[in-house]
CSV table of C-alpha atoms in Angstrom, one decimal:
chain,number,residue,atom,x,y,z
Y,1,UNK,CA,116.8,198.4,152.1
Y,2,UNK,CA,114.6,197.4,149.2
Y,3,UNK,CA,112.0,194.6,149.7
Y,4,UNK,CA,111.9,192.3,146.8
Y,5,UNK,CA,110.3,189.2,145.3
Y,6,UNK,CA,111.9,187.0,142.6
Y,7,UNK,CA,109.6,185.2,140.2
Y,8,UNK,CA,110.8,182.6,137.7
Y,9,UNK,CA,110.9,178.9,136.8
Y,10,UNK,CA,114.7,178.6,137.0
Y,11,UNK,CA,115.6,177.7,140.6
Y,12,UNK,CA,119.4,178.0,139.9
Y,13,UNK,CA,119.1,181.4,138.3
Y,14,UNK,CA,116.8,182.7,141.1
Y,15,UNK,CA,119.3,181.4,143.7
Y,16,UNK,CA,122.3,183.1,142.1
Y,17,UNK,CA,120.3,186.3,141.7
Y,18,UNK,CA,119.2,186.3,145.4
Y,19,UNK,CA,122.8,185.8,146.5
Y,20,UNK,CA,124.0,188.7,144.3
Y,21,UNK,CA,121.2,191.0,145.5
Y,22,UNK,CA,121.7,190.3,149.2
Y,23,UNK,CA,125.5,190.7,148.8
Y,24,UNK,CA,124.9,194.4,147.9
Y,25,UNK,CA,123.4,195.0,151.3
Y,26,UNK,CA,120.6,197.1,149.7
Y,27,UNK,CA,118.1,194.4,148.7
Y,28,UNK,CA,116.2,191.9,150.9
Y,29,UNK,CA,114.7,189.0,149.0
Y,30,UNK,CA,111.5,188.5,150.9
Y,31,UNK,CA,110.3,185.6,148.7
Y,32,UNK,CA,111.2,183.6,145.7
Y,33,UNK,CA,108.3,182.2,143.7
Y,34,UNK,CA,109.2,179.2,141.6
Y,35,UNK,CA,107.4,179.3,138.3
Y,36,UNK,CA,104.9,181.9,137.2
Y,37,UNK,CA,102.0,182.2,139.7
Y,38,UNK,CA,98.4,183.0,138.8
Y,39,UNK,CA,97.3,186.6,139.4
Y,40,UNK,CA,95.7,186.0,142.8
Y,41,UNK,CA,98.8,184.1,144.2
Y,42,UNK,CA,101.1,186.7,142.9
Y,43,UNK,CA,99.2,189.6,144.4
Y,44,UNK,CA,99.0,187.8,147.7
Y,45,UNK,CA,102.8,187.3,147.7
Y,46,UNK,CA,103.5,190.9,146.8
Y,47,UNK,CA,101.2,192.3,149.4
Y,48,UNK,CA,102.4,189.9,152.1
Y,49,UNK,CA,106.0,191.0,151.5
Y,50,UNK,CA,105.2,194.6,150.7
Y,51,UNK,CA,107.6,194.2,147.7
Y,52,UNK,CA,109.0,197.3,146.1
Y,53,UNK,CA,110.8,195.5,143.4
Y,54,UNK,CA,109.9,192.3,141.4
Y,55,UNK,CA,112.8,190.5,139.7
Y,56,UNK,CA,111.0,188.7,136.8
Y,57,UNK,CA,112.6,185.9,134.8
Y,58,UNK,CA,111.4,186.6,131.3
Y,59,UNK,CA,112.2,183.2,129.9
Y,60,UNK,CA,108.5,182.6,129.1
Y,61,UNK,CA,107.5,185.8,127.6
Y,62,UNK,CA,103.7,185.2,127.5
Y,63,UNK,CA,103.6,184.3,131.2
Y,64,UNK,CA,105.8,187.3,132.0
Y,65,UNK,CA,103.4,189.5,130.0
Y,66,UNK,CA,100.5,188.3,132.2
Y,67,UNK,CA,102.3,189.1,135.4
Y,68,UNK,CA,103.3,192.6,134.2
Y,69,UNK,CA,99.7,193.3,133.0
Y,70,UNK,CA,98.3,192.1,136.3
Y,71,UNK,CA,100.5,194.6,138.2
Y,72,UNK,CA,99.4,197.4,135.8
Y,73,UNK,CA,95.7,196.5,136.2
Y,74,UNK,CA,96.1,196.6,140.0
Y,75,UNK,CA,98.0,199.9,139.7
Y,76,UNK,CA,100.8,198.7,141.8
Y,77,UNK,CA,103.8,201.0,141.5
Y,78,UNK,CA,106.2,198.1,142.1
Y,79,UNK,CA,109.3,198.3,139.9
Y,80,UNK,CA,109.9,195.3,137.7
Y,81,UNK,CA,113.4,194.2,136.7
Y,82,UNK,CA,113.7,191.7,133.8
Y,83,UNK,CA,116.1,188.8,134.5
Y,84,UNK,CA,117.5,186.3,132.0
Y,85,UNK,CA,120.4,184.0,131.6
Y,86,UNK,CA,121.8,185.8,128.6
Y,87,UNK,CA,121.3,189.1,126.7
Y,88,UNK,CA,120.4,189.2,123.1
Y,89,UNK,CA,118.5,191.6,120.8
Y,90,UNK,CA,115.3,189.6,120.7
Y,91,UNK,CA,115.1,189.4,124.5
Y,92,UNK,CA,115.8,193.1,124.9
Y,93,UNK,CA,113.0,193.9,122.4
Y,94,UNK,CA,110.6,191.8,124.3
Y,95,UNK,CA,111.6,193.4,127.5
Y,96,UNK,CA,111.0,196.9,126.1
Y,97,UNK,CA,107.6,195.8,124.7
Y,98,UNK,CA,106.6,194.6,128.2
Y,99,UNK,CA,107.4,198.1,129.4
Y,100,UNK,CA,110.2,197.0,131.7
Y,101,UNK,CA,112.9,199.6,132.1
Y,102,UNK,CA,115.6,197.6,134.0
Y,103,UNK,CA,117.3,194.4,133.1
Y,104,UNK,CA,119.8,192.1,134.7
Y,105,UNK,CA,121.7,189.3,133.0
Y,106,UNK,CA,124.1,186.6,134.2
Y,107,UNK,CA,126.6,186.9,135.6
Y,108,UNK,CA,125.0,189.3,138.1
Y,109,UNK,CA,127.7,191.8,138.5
Y,110,UNK,CA,127.5,194.2,141.5
Y,111,UNK,CA,128.1,197.3,139.4
Y,112,UNK,CA,125.1,196.4,137.1
Y,113,UNK,CA,122.9,195.7,140.1
Y,114,UNK,CA,123.9,199.0,141.8
Y,115,UNK,CA,123.2,201.0,138.6
Y,116,UNK,CA,119.7,199.4,138.3
Y,117,UNK,CA,119.0,200.0,142.0
Y,118,UNK,CA,120.0,203.7,141.7
Y,119,UNK,CA,117.5,204.2,138.9
Y,120,UNK,CA,114.8,202.2,140.8
Y,121,UNK,CA,115.4,204.4,143.9
Y,122,UNK,CA,114.7,207.5,141.8
Y,123,UNK,CA,111.5,206.0,140.5
Y,124,UNK,CA,110.4,204.8,144.0
Y,125,UNK,CA,111.2,208.2,145.5
Y,126,UNK,CA,108.8,209.8,143.0
Y,127,UNK,CA,106.1,207.1,143.3
Y,128,UNK,CA,106.5,204.7,146.3
Y,129,UNK,CA,105.1,201.2,146.0
Y,130,UNK,CA,101.7,201.2,147.6
Y,131,UNK,CA,99.2,198.4,148.3
Y,132,UNK,CA,95.6,199.0,149.0
Y,133,UNK,CA,94.6,198.3,152.6
Y,134,UNK,CA,92.2,195.5,153.0
Y,135,UNK,CA,90.6,194.5,156.3
Y,136,UNK,CA,93.1,191.9,157.3
Y,137,UNK,CA,92.9,189.9,160.4
Y,138,UNK,CA,96.0,188.4,162.0
Y,139,UNK,CA,95.6,186.0,164.9
Y,140,UNK,CA,98.5,184.9,167.1
Y,141,UNK,CA,97.8,181.7,168.9
Y,142,UNK,CA,100.4,180.3,171.3
Y,143,UNK,CA,101.2,176.6,171.5
Y,144,UNK,CA,101.5,177.0,175.3
Y,145,UNK,CA,101.7,179.8,177.8
Y,146,UNK,CA,104.9,181.9,178.0
Y,147,UNK,CA,106.3,181.4,174.5
Y,148,UNK,CA,106.2,185.1,173.6
Y,149,UNK,CA,103.0,185.3,171.4
Y,150,UNK,CA,101.8,188.5,173.1
Y,151,UNK,CA,105.2,190.1,172.5
Y,152,UNK,CA,105.1,189.1,168.8
Y,153,UNK,CA,101.5,190.3,168.4
Y,154,UNK,CA,102.4,193.7,170.0
Y,155,UNK,CA,105.5,194.2,167.8
Y,156,UNK,CA,103.7,193.3,164.6
Y,157,UNK,CA,100.8,195.6,165.5
Y,158,UNK,CA,103.2,198.5,166.2
Y,159,UNK,CA,105.0,197.9,162.8
Y,160,UNK,CA,101.7,197.8,160.9
Y,161,UNK,CA,100.6,201.0,162.7
Y,162,UNK,CA,103.7,202.9,161.5
Y,163,UNK,CA,102.7,202.4,157.9
Y,164,UNK,CA,101.3,205.6,156.4
Y,165,UNK,CA,97.5,205.9,156.3
Y,166,UNK,CA,97.1,202.8,158.3
Y,167,UNK,CA,95.4,202.0,161.5
Y,168,UNK,CA,95.7,198.9,163.5
Y,169,UNK,CA,93.5,197.5,166.3
Y,170,UNK,CA,95.2,195.2,168.8
Y,171,UNK,CA,92.8,193.1,170.8
Y,172,UNK,CA,94.0,190.7,173.6
Y,173,UNK,CA,91.4,187.9,174.1
Y,174,UNK,CA,93.4,186.2,176.8
Y,175,UNK,CA,91.0,187.0,179.5
Y,176,UNK,CA,93.1,185.2,182.2
Y,177,UNK,CA,96.4,186.9,181.8
Y,178,UNK,CA,95.8,190.1,179.8
Y,179,UNK,CA,99.5,190.6,178.9
Y,180,UNK,CA,98.8,193.5,176.5
Y,181,UNK,CA,97.7,195.7,179.3
Y,182,UNK,CA,100.9,194.8,181.2
Y,183,UNK,CA,103.2,195.2,178.1
Y,184,UNK,CA,101.6,198.6,177.3
Y,185,UNK,CA,101.4,199.8,180.9
Y,186,UNK,CA,97.7,200.5,180.2
Y,187,UNK,CA,94.6,200.5,182.4
Y,188,UNK,CA,92.4,200.4,179.3
Y,189,UNK,CA,90.8,197.1,178.0
Y,190,UNK,CA,91.6,198.0,174.4
Y,191,UNK,CA,94.4,200.0,172.9
Y,192,UNK,CA,94.3,201.3,169.3
Y,193,UNK,CA,97.7,201.9,167.7
Y,194,UNK,CA,97.5,204.5,164.9
Y,195,UNK,CA,100.0,205.9,162.5
Y,196,UNK,CA,101.3,209.4,163.4
Y,197,UNK,CA,102.3,210.7,160.0
């Protein structure tokens, strides 16, 4: 299943697109960004969702150009699909000038979506979407004892460790309970989960 983000100012268009994409069973819409975010917010959203595809409403062509240029500067191999309410020659020209290969127009027909996804899959197989690792720290703090925070932290750490070329350090600072030691059946005070690729 492809991970995706929808960017655009038209809430109705974004909602209809999300429904059509999720109905295929091949695309998960991880986030919908209303409007056109600045570069920093957009990059954070893409990294947080590990998006492979960005569905970009090209209604405002200058703002769309900024977003595409930011992705190119960051060398993200995320695939961009232009989205618009209607197709016309001017919009198609602008889409091509932006370097966007795929386009979807209303109504979002399943056959058109599947054709685009097939082409995107070929591109992603050749060059998967990758995000530079940065030293991120995730803290899991429970509201009270026994709500499952240790289990969530363990599962998130395991999922992160499975990513290629990634390592993850899981540290349990609950000095009273030490649930990680129990959950991992470990006698060690620290456990490092590493990718085995």
